[in-house]
Short mmCIF file of C-alpha atoms in Angstrom, two decimals:
data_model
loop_
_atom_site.label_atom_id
_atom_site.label_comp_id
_atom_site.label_asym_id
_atom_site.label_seq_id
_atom_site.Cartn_x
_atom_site.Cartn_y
_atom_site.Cartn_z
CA UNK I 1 83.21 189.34 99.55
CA UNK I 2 85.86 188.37 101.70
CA UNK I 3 88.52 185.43 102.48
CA UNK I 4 89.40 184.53 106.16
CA UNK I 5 92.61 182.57 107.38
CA UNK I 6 91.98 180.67 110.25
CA UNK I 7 95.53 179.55 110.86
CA UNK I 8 97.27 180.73 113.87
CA UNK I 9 96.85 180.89 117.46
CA UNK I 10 94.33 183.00 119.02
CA UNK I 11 91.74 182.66 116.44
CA UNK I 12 88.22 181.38 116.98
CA UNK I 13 86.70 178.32 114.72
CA UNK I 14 85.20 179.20 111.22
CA UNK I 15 82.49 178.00 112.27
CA UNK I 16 81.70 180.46 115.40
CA UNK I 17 83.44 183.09 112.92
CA UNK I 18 80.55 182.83 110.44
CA UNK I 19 78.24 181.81 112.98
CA UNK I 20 78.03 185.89 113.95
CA UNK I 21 78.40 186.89 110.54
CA UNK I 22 74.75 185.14 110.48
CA UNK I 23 74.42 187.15 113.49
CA UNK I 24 75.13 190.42 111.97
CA UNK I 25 72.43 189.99 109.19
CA UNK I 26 69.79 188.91 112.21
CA UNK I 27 70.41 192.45 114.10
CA UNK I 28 69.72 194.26 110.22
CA UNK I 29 66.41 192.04 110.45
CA UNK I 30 65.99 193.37 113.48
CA UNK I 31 66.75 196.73 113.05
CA UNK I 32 64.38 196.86 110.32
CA UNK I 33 61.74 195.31 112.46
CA UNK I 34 61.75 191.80 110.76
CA UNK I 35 62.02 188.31 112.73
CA UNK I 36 65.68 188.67 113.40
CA UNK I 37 66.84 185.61 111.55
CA UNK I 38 69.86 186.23 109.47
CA UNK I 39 72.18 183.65 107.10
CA UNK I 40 75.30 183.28 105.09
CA UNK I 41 76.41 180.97 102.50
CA UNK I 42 79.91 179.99 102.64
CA UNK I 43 81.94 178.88 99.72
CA UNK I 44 85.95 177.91 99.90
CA UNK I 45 86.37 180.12 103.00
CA UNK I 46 84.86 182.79 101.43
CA UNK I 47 81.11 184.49 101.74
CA UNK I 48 79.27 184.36 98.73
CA UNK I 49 75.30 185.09 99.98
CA UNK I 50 74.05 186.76 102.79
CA UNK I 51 70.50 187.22 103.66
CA UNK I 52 67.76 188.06 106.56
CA UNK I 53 64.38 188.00 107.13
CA UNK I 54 62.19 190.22 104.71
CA UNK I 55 59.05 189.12 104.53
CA UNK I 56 57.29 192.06 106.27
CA UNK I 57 58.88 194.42 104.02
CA UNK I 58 58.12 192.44 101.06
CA UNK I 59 55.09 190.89 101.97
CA UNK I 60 56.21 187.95 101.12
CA UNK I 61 56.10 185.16 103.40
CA UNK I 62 58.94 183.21 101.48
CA UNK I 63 61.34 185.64 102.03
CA UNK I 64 63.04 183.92 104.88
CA UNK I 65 67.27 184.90 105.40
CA UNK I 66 68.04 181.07 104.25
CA UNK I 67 66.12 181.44 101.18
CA UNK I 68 67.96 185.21 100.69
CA UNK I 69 71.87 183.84 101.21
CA UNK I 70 71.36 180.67 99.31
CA UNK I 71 69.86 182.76 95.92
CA UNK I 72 72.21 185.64 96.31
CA UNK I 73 75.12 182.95 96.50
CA UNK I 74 73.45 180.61 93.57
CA UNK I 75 73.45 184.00 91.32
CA UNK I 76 77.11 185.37 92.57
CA UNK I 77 77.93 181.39 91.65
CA UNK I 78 76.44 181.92 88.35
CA UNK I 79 74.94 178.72 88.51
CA UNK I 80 71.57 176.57 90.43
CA UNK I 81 74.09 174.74 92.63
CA UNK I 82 75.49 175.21 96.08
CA UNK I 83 77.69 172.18 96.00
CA UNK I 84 80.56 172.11 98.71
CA UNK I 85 79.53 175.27 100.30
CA UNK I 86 77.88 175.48 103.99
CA UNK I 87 74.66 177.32 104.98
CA UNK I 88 75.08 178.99 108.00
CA UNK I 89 71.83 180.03 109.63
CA UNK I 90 71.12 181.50 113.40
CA UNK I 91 68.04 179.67 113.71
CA UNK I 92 67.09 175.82 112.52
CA UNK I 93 65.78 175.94 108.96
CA UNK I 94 62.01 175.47 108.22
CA UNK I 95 60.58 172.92 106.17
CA UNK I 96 60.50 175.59 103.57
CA UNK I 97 63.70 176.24 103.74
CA UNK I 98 65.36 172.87 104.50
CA UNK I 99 64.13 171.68 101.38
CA UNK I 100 65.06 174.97 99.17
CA UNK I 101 68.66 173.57 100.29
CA UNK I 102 67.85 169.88 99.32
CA UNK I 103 67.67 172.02 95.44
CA UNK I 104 70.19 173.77 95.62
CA UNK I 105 72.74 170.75 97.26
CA UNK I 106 74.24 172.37 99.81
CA UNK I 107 76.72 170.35 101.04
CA UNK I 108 76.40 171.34 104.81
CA UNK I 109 74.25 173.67 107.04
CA UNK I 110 75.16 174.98 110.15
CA UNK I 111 72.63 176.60 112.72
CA UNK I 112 72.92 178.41 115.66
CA UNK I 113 69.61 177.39 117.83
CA UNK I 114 66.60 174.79 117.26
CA UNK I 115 63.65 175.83 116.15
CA UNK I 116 61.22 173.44 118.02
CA UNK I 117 58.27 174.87 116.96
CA UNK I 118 59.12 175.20 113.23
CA UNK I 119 62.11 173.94 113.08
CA UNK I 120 62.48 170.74 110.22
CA UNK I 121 64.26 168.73 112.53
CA UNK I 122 60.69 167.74 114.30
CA UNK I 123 59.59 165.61 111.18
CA UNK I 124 60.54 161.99 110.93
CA UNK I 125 61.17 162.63 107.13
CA UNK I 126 64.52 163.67 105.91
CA UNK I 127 63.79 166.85 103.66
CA UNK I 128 67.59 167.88 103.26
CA UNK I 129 69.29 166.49 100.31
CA UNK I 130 70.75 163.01 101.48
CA UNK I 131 74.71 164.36 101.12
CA UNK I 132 74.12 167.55 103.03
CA UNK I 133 75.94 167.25 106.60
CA UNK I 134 73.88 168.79 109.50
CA UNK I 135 75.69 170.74 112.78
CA UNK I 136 72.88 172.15 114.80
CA UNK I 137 72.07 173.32 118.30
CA UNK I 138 75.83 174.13 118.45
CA UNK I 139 74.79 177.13 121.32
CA UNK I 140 77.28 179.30 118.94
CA UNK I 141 75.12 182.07 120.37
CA UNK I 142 75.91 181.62 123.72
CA UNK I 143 79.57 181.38 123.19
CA UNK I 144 79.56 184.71 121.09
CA UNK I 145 78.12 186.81 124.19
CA UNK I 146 74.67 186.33 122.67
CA UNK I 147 71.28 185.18 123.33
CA UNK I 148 67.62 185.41 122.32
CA UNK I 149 65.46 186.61 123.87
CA UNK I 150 61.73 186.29 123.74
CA UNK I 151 59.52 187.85 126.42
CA UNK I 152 56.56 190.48 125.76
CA UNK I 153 55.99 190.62 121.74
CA UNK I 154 59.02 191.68 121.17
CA UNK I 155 62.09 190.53 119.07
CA UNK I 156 65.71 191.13 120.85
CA UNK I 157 68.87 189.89 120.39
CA UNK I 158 71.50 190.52 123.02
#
């Protein structure tokens, strides 16, 4: 793990910062021929979970990034709770989970594109815990150099 000062000039936000550390666990999904979804959990300035998509190599259709950063960072927390730390998460949260994070309070999530198919945002029920701030849509992968791309079955990430 690893602390960041974002004081100074010439620096970029912590939020695009950690916005392509997400990034960096989507292109390990990726490599290892998984959705290329990636996260990070964010405590204090500090990373404290990652995660990416695994559910093809674990069979396991729960094993989405989200639900990877936010246990890793519960158990290097030592505790159930992800109070005042931020999910950050390349692509909006399912309903699945969205409400993993209403459990384990996260106090804010942060994602990168919506998810209109899938995405929780499209239900007129609020399924994040009520204190958890939202920031989504923010284009963070545009203003990294990098985009999605979807065209002929496959998964890329430029």
């Amino acid at each position: 793990m690893r602390y960041i000062n974002f004081e100074g000039e010439n620096t970029i936000s912590p939020d695009d910062f950690f916005m392509n550390e997400a990034l960096r666990e989507a292109k390990l999904a990726l490599a290892e021929d998984e959705i290329p979804i990636g996260a990070i959990v964010v405590c204090k300035g500090q990373i404290i979970g990652r995660g990416h998509n695994l559910t093809e190599r674990l069979t396991d259709v729960s094993a989405h990034a989200e639900m990877q950063a936010m246990t890793a960072a519960a158990n290097f927390m030592g505790g159930k709770y992800l109070k005042d730390c931020t999910l950050y998460v390349t692509l909006e949260p399912c309903v699945m989970c969205a409400g993993a994070s209403y459990w384990f309070q996260v106090s804010k999530i942060v994602f990168g594109a919506y998810d209109v198919r899938m995405g929780f945002g499209r239900l007129n029920q609020k399924v994040t815990h009520p204190k958890t701030e939202i920031i989504g849509g923010r284009i963070f992968l545009n203003r990294s150099g990098r985009r999605w791309v979807r065209g002929g079955g496959r998964k890329t990430l430029t």
